CSV table of C-alpha atoms in Angstrom, one decimal:
chain,number,residue,atom,x,y,z
K,111,MET,CA,117.0,96.2,88.7
K,112,PRO,CA,114.9,98.2,86.1
K,113,LYS,CA,112.0,101.1,87.0
K,114,VAL,CA,108.9,99.6,86.5
K,115,VAL,CA,106.2,102.1,86.0
K,116,ASP,CA,102.9,100.4,84.8
K,117,ALA,CA,101.3,102.7,82.0
K,118,ARG,CA,97.9,99.8,81.7
K,119,GLY,CA,95.2,102.5,81.1
K,120,LEU,CA,96.5,105.2,80.9
K,121,PRO,CA,95.9,108.5,77.8
K,122,CYS,CA,97.7,109.2,75.0
K,123,PRO,CA,100.1,111.1,75.7
K,124,GLN,CA,100.5,109.4,79.6
K,125,PRO,CA,102.8,106.1,78.9
K,126,VAL,CA,105.5,108.4,76.6
K,127,ILE,CA,105.2,110.5,79.0
K,128,SER,CA,105.4,108.8,82.2
K,129,THR,CA,109.0,106.9,80.4
K,130,ARG,CA,110.1,110.5,79.9
K,131,LYS,CA,109.9,110.9,83.4
K,132,ALA,CA,111.2,107.3,84.1
K,133,LEU,CA,114.4,107.2,81.7
K,134,ALA,CA,115.5,110.8,83.6
K,135,GLU,CA,115.9,109.0,86.6
K,136,ALA,CA,116.9,105.5,85.2
K,137,ASP,CA,119.2,104.1,82.5
K,138,HIS,CA,116.9,100.6,82.5
K,139,VAL,CA,112.4,101.0,82.2
K,140,VAL,CA,110.2,98.6,82.0
K,141,ILE,CA,107.1,100.1,80.9
K,142,ILE,CA,104.0,97.9,81.1
K,143,VAL,CA,101.0,99.4,78.2
K,144,ASP,CA,97.7,97.3,77.5
K,145,ASN,CA,98.5,98.6,73.7
K,146,GLU,CA,99.7,98.5,70.8
K,147,ILE,CA,99.4,102.6,69.7
K,148,ALA,CA,101.1,103.2,73.6
K,149,GLN,CA,103.9,100.1,72.2
K,150,ARG,CA,104.5,102.0,68.9
K,151,ASN,CA,104.3,106.1,70.4
K,152,VAL,CA,106.6,105.1,73.3
K,153,THR,CA,108.9,102.7,71.2
K,154,ARG,CA,109.3,105.2,68.5
K,155,MET,CA,110.6,108.5,71.1
K,156,VAL,CA,113.3,106.0,72.8
K,157,GLU,CA,114.7,104.9,69.6
K,158,LYS,CA,114.6,108.5,68.4
K,159,ALA,CA,116.5,109.5,71.2
K,160,GLY,CA,119.2,106.4,71.1
K,161,GLY,CA,117.3,104.0,73.5
K,162,THR,CA,117.0,100.5,72.7
K,163,VAL,CA,113.5,99.2,73.0
K,164,ARG,CA,112.5,94.9,73.6
K,165,VAL,CA,109.3,94.2,73.8
K,166,GLU,CA,107.6,91.1,75.4
K,167,LYS,CA,103.4,90.1,74.9
K,168,ARG,CA,102.2,88.1,78.1
K,169,ASP,CA,99.0,87.7,79.2
K,170,ASP,CA,98.5,90.8,81.3
K,171,GLY,CA,100.0,93.4,79.0
K,172,ILE,CA,103.2,94.7,76.3
K,173,TYR,CA,106.1,94.4,78.3
K,174,LEU,CA,108.5,97.1,77.4
K,175,ASP,CA,112.2,97.0,78.1
K,176,ILE,CA,114.0,100.2,78.1
K,177,ASN,CA,117.9,101.0,78.2
K,178,ARG,CA,119.0,104.7,77.7
K,179,GLY,CA,122.1,103.8,76.3
K,180,ALA,CA,123.2,107.5,75.1
K,181,ALA,CA,119.5,109.1,74.8
K,182,VAL,CA,119.2,112.7,75.1
K,183,LEU,CA,116.2,112.8,76.5
K,184,GLU,CA,114.8,116.5,76.4
């Protein structure tokens, strides 16, 4: 089971900070955001660190399925 973090309604950079904290605790995380800017920022941070992101847009938010893989998050 992935660790799920609901970051809807949080101002930037909170979704990125929440993602970083969750990935420090788990290899597989699902982050829920509510806007494209948060989606892009989280995706950029994860991919820059070497992780992968799968995006799924739903009626209740944008779900980012993240696998840390060999990502190094500092």
